[in-house]
Amino acid sequence: MVRVLLTGGAGFIGSHTALALLEAGHSPLIVDDLSNAHPDSISRIAQISGVAIPALIVDVRDEAAVSGFLQEHGPVDAVIHLAGLKAVGESVAQPERYYDVNIGSTLALLRVMKKHEIHNLVFSSSATVYGASENVPHAEDAHVGHGISNPYGKTKHMIEEILRDVSAADEQLRITALRYFNPVGAHPSGLIGEDPRGVPNNLMPIVARVASGALDSVVVFGDDYPTSDGTGVRDYIHVQDLAQGHVRAAERALPGFEAINLGTGVPASVLDVIREYGAAAGLNIPYRVAKRRPGDIAVSYADVSKARAVLDWQAKRTLADACRDDWAWQQNGAKLRQA
């Protein structure tokens, strides 16, 4: 059994990772300030699992509070660091906030880890570190950091560089940066899922709101890309597969710094997502085409061979599975949003 401090554990990916840790026989502790999570998320984790996870509602940058929490509930064997701001558009409008929160929380966490002699860290990175590269599938040994178009992606790249340097300075550290692609789906119970505040930034939450009647249509940015149907192609990974990848990374951490992709390796277009979601919901989902957005690339998907080799992990769920589970969440999640 591994005892894991899970920062951002009440959020979309964090709540699923908490459940995956429990299912694997591990013991998570949650730290989350609920800035991008519903207060009921932690109780819903308990409802699904039958386990009440100790949780501290605080900003991870509050080192004294996090340290006291570890003293009360520790010792801890590993940290999975998911806490941070993640909206690309918001990062462009509020760059100083994104640098402060994302980089500051990581530095604070490293200091807490050093104080409590915790040497295993799994960091929530992103495929955005591959920037404008259209050399697909993206492999971990590719050059990263070039052409990143937003502060969110830049913080992920900067944090990877910080972690690489820190691990080189301390041979006891085992740090894994998980570069994941497009998380989608929800828990099949329909009790937890993605619930973005305000206007969604990612495709599937937008499609879901159109399906549920909250929005009129999906805006497809560009239908003239050199792809099978002219729309952008991405790698959509079910959040449960993603969560299990975090568990494997915590269990199998290697000395030093490792970057590992978590994706399916199976590209899907914007129209594929709209069609699959429509099939799951039994609806014809309307969409309209607009001009391409600056900075968008035609195709991005993962080379997943390293995850198979190093973590003995691969995605098992399909895009259709993700759409089905997300639709179940939307039908139940509406109650959560109204609570």
mmCIF file of C-alpha atoms in Angstrom:
data_model
loop_
_atom_site.group_PDB
_atom_site.id
_atom_site.type_symbol
_atom_site.label_atom_id
_atom_site.label_comp_id
_atom_site.label_asym_id
_atom_site.label_seq_id
_atom_site.Cartn_x
_atom_site.Cartn_y
_atom_site.Cartn_z
ATOM 1 C CA MET A 1 0.000 0.000 0.000
ATOM 2 C CA VAL A 2 1.221 3.462 -0.918
ATOM 3 C CA ARG A 3 0.092 6.483 1.081
ATOM 4 C CA VAL A 4 -0.343 9.354 -1.373
ATOM 5 C CA LEU A 5 -0.831 13.092 -0.943
ATOM 6 C CA LEU A 6 -3.127 14.080 -3.810
ATOM 7 C CA THR A 7 -3.174 17.807 -4.514
ATOM 8 C CA GLY A 8 -6.181 18.984 -6.511
ATOM 9 C CA GLY A 9 -7.865 15.773 -5.418
ATOM 10 C CA ALA A 10 -11.409 17.160 -5.567
ATOM 11 C CA GLY A 11 -11.175 18.218 -9.216
ATOM 12 C CA PHE A 12 -12.076 16.358 -12.404
ATOM 13 C CA ILE A 13 -8.901 14.302 -12.761
ATOM 14 C CA GLY A 14 -8.137 14.343 -9.034
ATOM 15 C CA SER A 15 -11.432 12.793 -7.936
ATOM 16 C CA HIS A 16 -11.044 9.950 -10.436
ATOM 17 C CA THR A 17 -7.429 9.459 -9.344
ATOM 18 C CA ALA A 18 -8.530 9.258 -5.708
ATOM 19 C CA LEU A 19 -10.930 6.468 -6.637
ATOM 20 C CA ALA A 20 -8.282 4.685 -8.707
ATOM 21 C CA LEU A 21 -5.857 4.827 -5.758
ATOM 22 C CA LEU A 22 -8.461 3.306 -3.456
ATOM 23 C CA GLU A 23 -9.325 0.601 -5.983
ATOM 24 C CA ALA A 24 -5.617 -0.299 -6.205
ATOM 25 C CA GLY A 25 -5.424 -0.675 -2.413
ATOM 26 C CA HIS A 26 -3.664 2.615 -1.707
ATOM 27 C CA SER A 27 -4.459 5.345 0.796
ATOM 28 C CA PRO A 28 -4.916 8.919 -0.528
ATOM 29 C CA LEU A 29 -5.012 12.221 1.316
ATOM 30 C CA ILE A 30 -6.603 15.169 -0.483
ATOM 31 C CA VAL A 31 -5.549 18.817 -0.515
ATOM 32 C CA ASP A 32 -7.721 21.136 -2.617
ATOM 33 C CA ASP A 33 -8.857 24.747 -2.310
ATOM 34 C CA LEU A 34 -12.058 23.984 -4.306
ATOM 35 C CA SER A 35 -11.342 26.873 -6.692
ATOM 36 C CA ASN A 36 -12.216 24.619 -9.616
ATOM 37 C CA ALA A 37 -14.112 21.828 -7.887
ATOM 38 C CA HIS A 38 -17.550 21.388 -6.380
ATOM 39 C CA PRO A 39 -17.658 21.035 -2.562
ATOM 40 C CA ASP A 40 -19.701 17.829 -2.952
ATOM 41 C CA SER A 41 -16.948 16.121 -4.924
ATOM 42 C CA ILE A 42 -15.189 14.695 -1.861
ATOM 43 C CA SER A 43 -18.403 13.326 -0.388
ATOM 44 C CA ARG A 44 -19.251 11.762 -3.752
ATOM 45 C CA ILE A 45 -15.888 9.988 -3.779
ATOM 46 C CA ALA A 46 -16.866 8.563 -0.393
ATOM 47 C CA GLN A 47 -20.324 7.636 -1.702
ATOM 48 C CA ILE A 48 -18.812 5.642 -4.571
ATOM 49 C CA SER A 49 -15.962 4.039 -2.647
ATOM 50 C CA GLY A 50 -17.379 3.700 0.852
ATOM 51 C CA VAL A 51 -14.189 5.350 2.166
ATOM 52 C CA ALA A 52 -13.992 8.803 3.746
ATOM 53 C CA ILE A 53 -10.690 10.279 2.555
ATOM 54 C CA PRO A 54 -9.043 12.831 4.856
ATOM 55 C CA ALA A 55 -9.182 16.196 3.094
ATOM 56 C CA LEU A 56 -7.673 19.609 3.744
ATOM 57 C CA ILE A 57 -9.414 22.542 2.048
ATOM 58 C CA VAL A 58 -6.567 24.967 1.490
ATOM 59 C CA ASP A 59 -4.336 26.423 -1.210
ATOM 60 C CA VAL A 60 -1.312 24.152 -1.709
ATOM 61 C CA ARG A 61 0.905 27.228 -1.369
ATOM 62 C CA ASP A 62 -0.028 27.348 2.334
ATOM 63 C CA GLU A 63 3.026 25.323 3.355
ATOM 64 C CA ALA A 64 2.316 25.442 7.076
ATOM 65 C CA ALA A 65 -1.196 24.048 6.638
ATOM 66 C CA VAL A 66 -0.085 21.283 4.257
ATOM 67 C CA SER A 67 2.820 20.369 6.528
ATOM 68 C CA GLY A 68 0.515 20.181 9.550
ATOM 69 C CA PHE A 69 -1.879 17.976 7.572
ATOM 70 C CA LEU A 70 0.972 15.587 6.764
ATOM 71 C CA GLN A 71 2.093 15.526 10.384
ATOM 72 C CA GLU A 72 -1.445 14.590 11.404
ATOM 73 C CA HIS A 73 -2.089 11.937 8.742
ATOM 74 C CA GLY A 74 1.373 10.872 7.530
ATOM 75 C CA PRO A 75 3.819 9.502 6.815
ATOM 76 C CA VAL A 76 3.326 9.826 3.051
ATOM 77 C CA ASP A 77 5.168 7.758 0.435
ATOM 78 C CA ALA A 78 4.353 9.781 -2.687
ATOM 79 C CA VAL A 79 2.767 12.981 -3.958
ATOM 80 C CA ILE A 80 0.536 13.259 -7.025
ATOM 81 C CA HIS A 81 0.454 16.961 -7.876
ATOM 82 C CA LEU A 82 -2.663 17.955 -9.834
ATOM 83 C CA ALA A 83 -3.414 21.305 -8.220
ATOM 84 C CA GLY A 84 -3.216 24.308 -10.525
ATOM 85 C CA LEU A 85 -5.059 26.553 -12.938
ATOM 86 C CA LYS A 86 -5.842 25.003 -16.318
ATOM 87 C CA ALA A 87 -7.969 27.219 -18.591
ATOM 88 C CA VAL A 88 -5.966 28.187 -21.684
ATOM 89 C CA GLY A 89 -8.019 31.277 -22.529
ATOM 90 C CA GLU A 90 -7.986 32.506 -18.958
ATOM 91 C CA SER A 91 -4.203 32.094 -18.829
ATOM 92 C CA VAL A 92 -3.854 34.491 -21.762
ATOM 93 C CA ALA A 93 -5.956 37.087 -19.944
ATOM 94 C CA GLN A 94 -4.339 36.502 -16.522
ATOM 95 C CA PRO A 95 -0.755 35.376 -17.143
ATOM 96 C CA GLU A 96 0.692 36.625 -13.844
ATOM 97 C CA ARG A 97 -1.922 34.640 -11.907
ATOM 98 C CA TYR A 98 -1.097 31.454 -13.804
ATOM 99 C CA TYR A 99 2.644 31.796 -13.245
ATOM 100 C CA ASP A 100 2.076 32.577 -9.581
ATOM 101 C CA VAL A 101 -0.328 29.721 -8.859
ATOM 102 C CA ASN A 102 1.063 26.942 -11.039
ATOM 103 C CA ILE A 103 4.761 27.498 -10.476
ATOM 104 C CA GLY A 104 4.352 28.795 -6.906
ATOM 105 C CA SER A 105 2.329 25.772 -5.799
ATOM 106 C CA THR A 106 4.949 23.396 -7.193
ATOM 107 C CA LEU A 107 7.817 25.169 -5.442
ATOM 108 C CA ALA A 108 5.873 25.200 -2.169
ATOM 109 C CA LEU A 109 5.134 21.507 -2.546
ATOM 110 C CA LEU A 110 8.794 20.687 -3.180
ATOM 111 C CA ARG A 111 9.719 22.460 0.048
ATOM 112 C CA VAL A 112 7.079 20.501 1.971
ATOM 113 C CA MET A 113 8.294 17.245 0.420
ATOM 114 C CA LYS A 114 11.859 18.000 1.474
ATOM 115 C CA LYS A 115 10.769 18.775 5.023
ATOM 116 C CA HIS A 116 8.864 15.496 5.292
ATOM 117 C CA GLU A 117 11.438 13.420 3.384
ATOM 118 C CA ILE A 118 9.053 12.466 0.562
ATOM 119 C CA HIS A 119 10.997 11.481 -2.544
ATOM 120 C CA ASN A 120 8.360 10.302 -5.029
ATOM 121 C CA LEU A 121 6.472 12.932 -7.088
ATOM 122 C CA VAL A 122 4.048 12.488 -9.982
ATOM 123 C CA PHE A 123 3.396 15.781 -11.731
ATOM 124 C CA SER A 124 0.387 16.623 -13.862
ATOM 125 C CA SER A 125 1.989 17.925 -17.040
ATOM 126 C CA SER A 126 0.393 18.271 -20.453
ATOM 127 C CA ALA A 127 0.812 17.581 -24.157
ATOM 128 C CA THR A 128 0.839 21.371 -24.563
ATOM 129 C CA VAL A 129 4.600 21.194 -23.887
ATOM 130 C CA TYR A 130 4.979 19.897 -27.469
ATOM 131 C CA GLY A 131 3.906 23.357 -28.627
ATOM 132 C CA ALA A 132 3.405 23.942 -32.326
ATOM 133 C CA SER A 133 5.102 20.719 -33.412
ATOM 134 C CA GLU A 134 3.116 18.729 -35.956
ATOM 135 C CA ASN A 135 5.517 15.766 -35.879
ATOM 136 C CA VAL A 136 3.032 13.123 -34.809
ATOM 137 C CA PRO A 137 2.657 10.976 -32.919
ATOM 138 C CA HIS A 138 4.351 13.048 -30.212
ATOM 139 C CA ALA A 139 7.134 11.128 -28.489
ATOM 140 C CA GLU A 140 8.759 12.032 -25.186
ATOM 141 C CA ASP A 141 12.211 12.476 -26.713
ATOM 142 C CA ALA A 142 10.951 15.230 -29.030
ATOM 143 C CA HIS A 143 12.032 18.830 -28.496
ATOM 144 C CA VAL A 144 9.556 20.572 -26.194
ATOM 145 C CA GLY A 145 8.797 24.187 -25.366
ATOM 146 C CA HIS A 146 8.912 25.637 -28.876
ATOM 147 C CA GLY A 147 5.868 27.536 -30.070
ATOM 148 C CA ILE A 148 3.741 27.162 -26.940
ATOM 149 C CA SER A 149 1.011 29.723 -27.528
ATOM 150 C CA ASN A 150 -0.355 30.356 -24.014
ATOM 151 C CA PRO A 151 0.857 30.894 -20.435
ATOM 152 C CA TYR A 152 -0.876 27.713 -19.207
ATOM 153 C CA GLY A 153 1.276 25.553 -21.484
ATOM 154 C CA LYS A 154 4.359 27.594 -20.661
ATOM 155 C CA THR A 155 3.883 26.958 -16.930
ATOM 156 C CA LYS A 156 3.773 23.205 -17.586
ATOM 157 C CA HIS A 157 6.996 23.366 -19.568
ATOM 158 C CA MET A 158 8.693 25.586 -16.968
ATOM 159 C CA ILE A 159 7.676 23.266 -14.141
ATOM 160 C CA GLU A 160 9.068 20.276 -16.028
ATOM 161 C CA GLU A 161 12.382 22.128 -16.316
ATOM 162 C CA ILE A 162 12.327 22.948 -12.596
ATOM 163 C CA LEU A 163 11.639 19.314 -11.720
ATOM 164 C CA ARG A 164 14.365 18.107 -14.052
ATOM 165 C CA ASP A 165 16.874 20.399 -12.301
ATOM 166 C CA VAL A 166 15.672 19.481 -8.820
ATOM 167 C CA SER A 167 15.938 15.764 -9.529
ATOM 168 C CA ALA A 168 19.471 16.225 -10.897
ATOM 169 C CA ALA A 169 20.457 17.926 -7.638
ATOM 170 C CA ASP A 170 18.967 15.240 -5.370
ATOM 171 C CA GLU A 171 19.585 11.613 -6.324
ATOM 172 C CA GLN A 172 16.904 10.418 -3.911
ATOM 173 C CA LEU A 173 14.109 12.048 -5.912
ATOM 174 C CA ARG A 174 11.907 10.058 -8.271
ATOM 175 C CA ILE A 175 9.875 12.450 -10.414
ATOM 176 C CA THR A 176 7.478 11.509 -13.213
ATOM 177 C CA ALA A 177 5.869 14.183 -15.385
ATOM 178 C CA LEU A 178 2.775 12.767 -17.048
ATOM 179 C CA ARG A 179 2.100 14.540 -20.328
ATOM 180 C CA TYR A 180 -1.505 13.797 -20.951
ATOM 181 C CA PHE A 181 -3.527 14.657 -23.944
ATOM 182 C CA ASN A 182 -7.301 15.393 -23.882
ATOM 183 C CA PRO A 183 -9.047 13.984 -20.791
ATOM 184 C CA VAL A 184 -12.720 13.187 -21.373
ATOM 185 C CA GLY A 185 -15.501 11.035 -19.928
ATOM 186 C CA ALA A 186 -16.646 10.515 -16.367
ATOM 187 C CA HIS A 187 -17.064 7.826 -13.743
ATOM 188 C CA PRO A 188 -19.683 5.287 -14.918
ATOM 189 C CA SER A 189 -21.676 5.882 -11.723
ATOM 190 C CA GLY A 190 -22.618 9.308 -13.098
ATOM 191 C CA LEU A 191 -21.684 10.829 -9.730
ATOM 192 C CA ILE A 192 -18.427 12.578 -10.638
ATOM 193 C CA GLY A 193 -17.242 14.157 -13.873
ATOM 194 C CA GLU A 194 -16.008 17.360 -15.437
ATOM 195 C CA ASP A 195 -17.947 20.417 -14.303
ATOM 196 C CA PRO A 196 -16.134 23.522 -15.589
ATOM 197 C CA ARG A 197 -17.169 26.836 -14.108
ATOM 198 C CA GLY A 198 -18.383 29.445 -16.577
ATOM 199 C CA VAL A 199 -18.018 28.857 -20.307
ATOM 200 C CA PRO A 200 -16.216 25.565 -21.049
ATOM 201 C CA ASN A 201 -12.887 25.714 -22.891
ATOM 202 C CA ASN A 202 -12.610 22.090 -23.985
ATOM 203 C CA LEU A 203 -14.559 20.361 -26.732
ATOM 204 C CA MET A 204 -16.459 17.637 -24.912
ATOM 205 C CA PRO A 205 -17.948 19.867 -22.175
ATOM 206 C CA ILE A 206 -19.160 22.188 -24.937
ATOM 207 C CA VAL A 207 -20.686 19.282 -26.874
ATOM 208 C CA ALA A 208 -22.290 18.081 -23.631
ATOM 209 C CA ARG A 209 -23.895 21.462 -22.985
ATOM 210 C CA VAL A 210 -25.294 21.526 -26.497
ATOM 211 C CA ALA A 211 -26.669 18.012 -25.982
ATOM 212 C CA SER A 212 -28.287 19.059 -22.704
ATOM 213 C CA GLY A 213 -29.804 22.207 -24.235
ATOM 214 C CA ALA A 214 -27.662 24.750 -22.394
ATOM 215 C CA LEU A 215 -25.984 25.898 -25.617
ATOM 216 C CA ASP A 216 -27.426 26.180 -29.137
ATOM 217 C CA SER A 217 -24.628 24.612 -31.158
ATOM 218 C CA VAL A 218 -20.998 23.528 -31.151
ATOM 219 C CA VAL A 219 -18.620 25.934 -32.860
ATOM 220 C CA VAL A 220 -16.129 24.003 -35.000
ATOM 221 C CA PHE A 221 -13.042 26.128 -35.525
ATOM 222 C CA GLY A 222 -11.916 25.259 -39.025
ATOM 223 C CA ASP A 223 -13.008 22.569 -41.475
ATOM 224 C CA ASP A 224 -10.133 23.045 -43.916
ATOM 225 C CA TYR A 225 -7.311 21.246 -42.110
ATOM 226 C CA PRO A 226 -5.442 18.469 -43.970
ATOM 227 C CA THR A 227 -7.340 15.748 -42.070
ATOM 228 C CA SER A 228 -9.917 13.136 -43.026
ATOM 229 C CA ASP A 229 -12.886 15.477 -42.530
ATOM 230 C CA GLY A 230 -11.138 18.849 -42.430
ATOM 231 C CA THR A 231 -11.473 19.342 -38.662
ATOM 232 C CA GLY A 232 -8.754 19.254 -36.027
ATOM 233 C CA VAL A 233 -7.611 15.866 -34.775
ATOM 234 C CA ARG A 234 -6.698 15.131 -31.153
ATOM 235 C CA ASP A 235 -6.093 12.237 -28.759
ATOM 236 C CA TYR A 236 -9.028 11.842 -26.337
ATOM 237 C CA ILE A 237 -8.290 9.715 -23.279
ATOM 238 C CA HIS A 238 -10.928 8.508 -20.827
ATOM 239 C CA VAL A 239 -10.366 10.061 -17.418
ATOM 240 C CA GLN A 240 -10.498 6.638 -15.740
ATOM 241 C CA ASP A 241 -7.619 5.397 -17.885
ATOM 242 C CA LEU A 242 -5.783 8.613 -17.093
ATOM 243 C CA ALA A 243 -6.354 8.125 -13.370
ATOM 244 C CA GLN A 244 -5.004 4.589 -13.520
ATOM 245 C CA GLY A 245 -1.926 5.926 -15.282
ATOM 246 C CA HIS A 246 -1.278 8.191 -12.287
ATOM 247 C CA VAL A 247 -1.531 5.203 -9.954
ATOM 248 C CA ARG A 248 0.979 3.233 -12.020
ATOM 249 C CA ALA A 249 3.346 6.202 -12.064
ATOM 250 C CA ALA A 250 3.208 6.461 -8.262
ATOM 251 C CA GLU A 251 3.818 2.730 -7.921
ATOM 252 C CA ARG A 252 6.641 2.428 -10.455
ATOM 253 C CA ALA A 253 8.592 5.668 -10.083
ATOM 254 C CA LEU A 254 12.130 5.489 -11.474
ATOM 255 C CA PRO A 255 15.135 7.409 -10.134
ATOM 256 C CA GLY A 256 15.611 10.875 -11.568
ATOM 257 C CA PHE A 257 13.193 12.614 -13.902
ATOM 258 C CA GLU A 258 10.976 10.887 -16.473
ATOM 259 C CA ALA A 259 8.402 12.386 -18.834
ATOM 260 C CA ILE A 260 5.722 9.955 -20.010
ATOM 261 C CA ASN A 261 2.784 10.472 -22.366
ATOM 262 C CA LEU A 262 -0.672 9.340 -21.324
ATOM 263 C CA GLY A 263 -2.970 9.075 -24.323
ATOM 264 C CA THR A 264 -4.649 6.460 -26.476
ATOM 265 C CA GLY A 265 -2.497 6.815 -29.561
ATOM 266 C CA VAL A 266 -5.768 6.844 -31.518
ATOM 267 C CA PRO A 267 -6.531 10.201 -33.194
ATOM 268 C CA ALA A 268 -10.127 11.472 -33.438
ATOM 269 C CA SER A 269 -11.498 14.560 -35.176
ATOM 270 C CA VAL A 270 -13.839 17.217 -33.824
ATOM 271 C CA LEU A 271 -16.640 15.778 -35.933
ATOM 272 C CA ASP A 272 -15.871 12.287 -34.600
ATOM 273 C CA VAL A 273 -16.472 13.583 -31.080
ATOM 274 C CA ILE A 274 -19.728 15.295 -32.071
ATOM 275 C CA ARG A 275 -20.989 12.150 -33.815
ATOM 276 C CA GLU A 276 -20.000 9.796 -30.983
ATOM 277 C CA TYR A 277 -21.571 12.042 -28.361
ATOM 278 C CA GLY A 278 -24.740 12.320 -30.410
ATOM 279 C CA ALA A 279 -24.918 8.541 -30.621
ATOM 280 C CA ALA A 280 -24.477 8.229 -26.841
ATOM 281 C CA ALA A 281 -27.190 10.809 -26.160
ATOM 282 C CA GLY A 282 -29.517 9.686 -28.950
ATOM 283 C CA LEU A 283 -29.426 13.173 -30.451
ATOM 284 C CA ASN A 284 -28.370 14.982 -33.587
ATOM 285 C CA ILE A 285 -26.002 17.583 -32.145
ATOM 286 C CA PRO A 286 -25.967 20.818 -34.182
ATOM 287 C CA TYR A 287 -22.701 22.528 -35.031
ATOM 288 C CA ARG A 288 -21.522 25.468 -37.102
ATOM 289 C CA VAL A 289 -18.167 26.102 -38.684
ATOM 290 C CA ALA A 290 -16.056 29.170 -37.895
ATOM 291 C CA LYS A 291 -12.570 30.261 -38.916
ATOM 292 C CA ARG A 292 -9.548 28.523 -37.493
ATOM 293 C CA ARG A 293 -8.280 29.804 -34.165
ATOM 294 C CA PRO A 294 -4.756 31.246 -34.105
ATOM 295 C CA GLY A 295 -2.275 28.748 -32.680
ATOM 296 C CA ASP A 296 -4.368 25.625 -33.316
ATOM 297 C CA ILE A 297 -2.564 22.812 -35.105
ATOM 298 C CA ALA A 298 -4.131 20.212 -37.384
ATOM 299 C CA VAL A 299 -3.171 16.988 -35.628
ATOM 300 C CA SER A 300 -1.920 16.025 -32.175
ATOM 301 C CA TYR A 301 -1.832 12.552 -30.682
ATOM 302 C CA ALA A 302 0.432 10.506 -28.459
ATOM 303 C CA ASP A 303 3.137 7.954 -28.966
ATOM 304 C CA VAL A 304 2.221 5.686 -26.048
ATOM 305 C CA SER A 305 5.026 3.137 -26.333
ATOM 306 C CA LYS A 306 6.970 4.504 -23.343
ATOM 307 C CA ALA A 307 3.940 4.254 -21.040
ATOM 308 C CA ARG A 308 3.533 0.604 -22.031
ATOM 309 C CA ALA A 309 7.207 -0.135 -21.481
ATOM 310 C CA VAL A 310 7.841 1.829 -18.289
ATOM 311 C CA LEU A 311 4.460 1.761 -16.528
ATOM 312 C CA ASP A 312 2.949 -1.391 -18.059
ATOM 313 C CA TRP A 313 -0.047 0.824 -18.767
ATOM 314 C CA GLN A 314 -2.229 1.479 -21.778
ATOM 315 C CA ALA A 315 -5.647 3.027 -22.298
ATOM 316 C CA LYS A 316 -8.476 0.498 -22.427
ATOM 317 C CA ARG A 317 -11.530 2.675 -22.993
ATOM 318 C CA THR A 318 -12.749 4.122 -26.285
ATOM 319 C CA LEU A 319 -14.108 7.515 -27.309
ATOM 320 C CA ALA A 320 -17.564 5.928 -27.409
ATOM 321 C CA ASP A 321 -17.104 4.791 -23.785
ATOM 322 C CA ALA A 322 -16.105 8.322 -22.790
ATOM 323 C CA CYS A 323 -19.132 9.873 -24.505
ATOM 324 C CA ARG A 324 -21.506 7.369 -22.898
ATOM 325 C CA ASP A 325 -20.084 7.950 -19.409
ATOM 326 C CA ASP A 326 -20.008 11.722 -19.831
ATOM 327 C CA TRP A 327 -23.655 11.773 -20.928
ATOM 328 C CA ALA A 328 -24.607 9.786 -17.814
ATOM 329 C CA TRP A 329 -22.694 12.360 -15.764
ATOM 330 C CA GLN A 330 -24.437 15.262 -17.501
ATOM 331 C CA GLN A 331 -27.811 13.822 -16.613
ATOM 332 C CA ASN A 332 -26.789 13.409 -12.960
ATOM 333 C CA GLY A 333 -24.362 16.320 -12.836
ATOM 334 C CA ALA A 334 -27.092 18.828 -13.596
ATOM 335 C CA LYS A 335 -28.389 18.151 -10.110
ATOM 336 C CA LEU A 336 -24.928 18.798 -8.698
ATOM 337 C CA ARG A 337 -24.657 22.151 -10.477
ATOM 338 C CA GLN A 338 -28.057 23.188 -9.133
ATOM 339 C CA ALA A 339 -27.219 22.188 -5.557
#
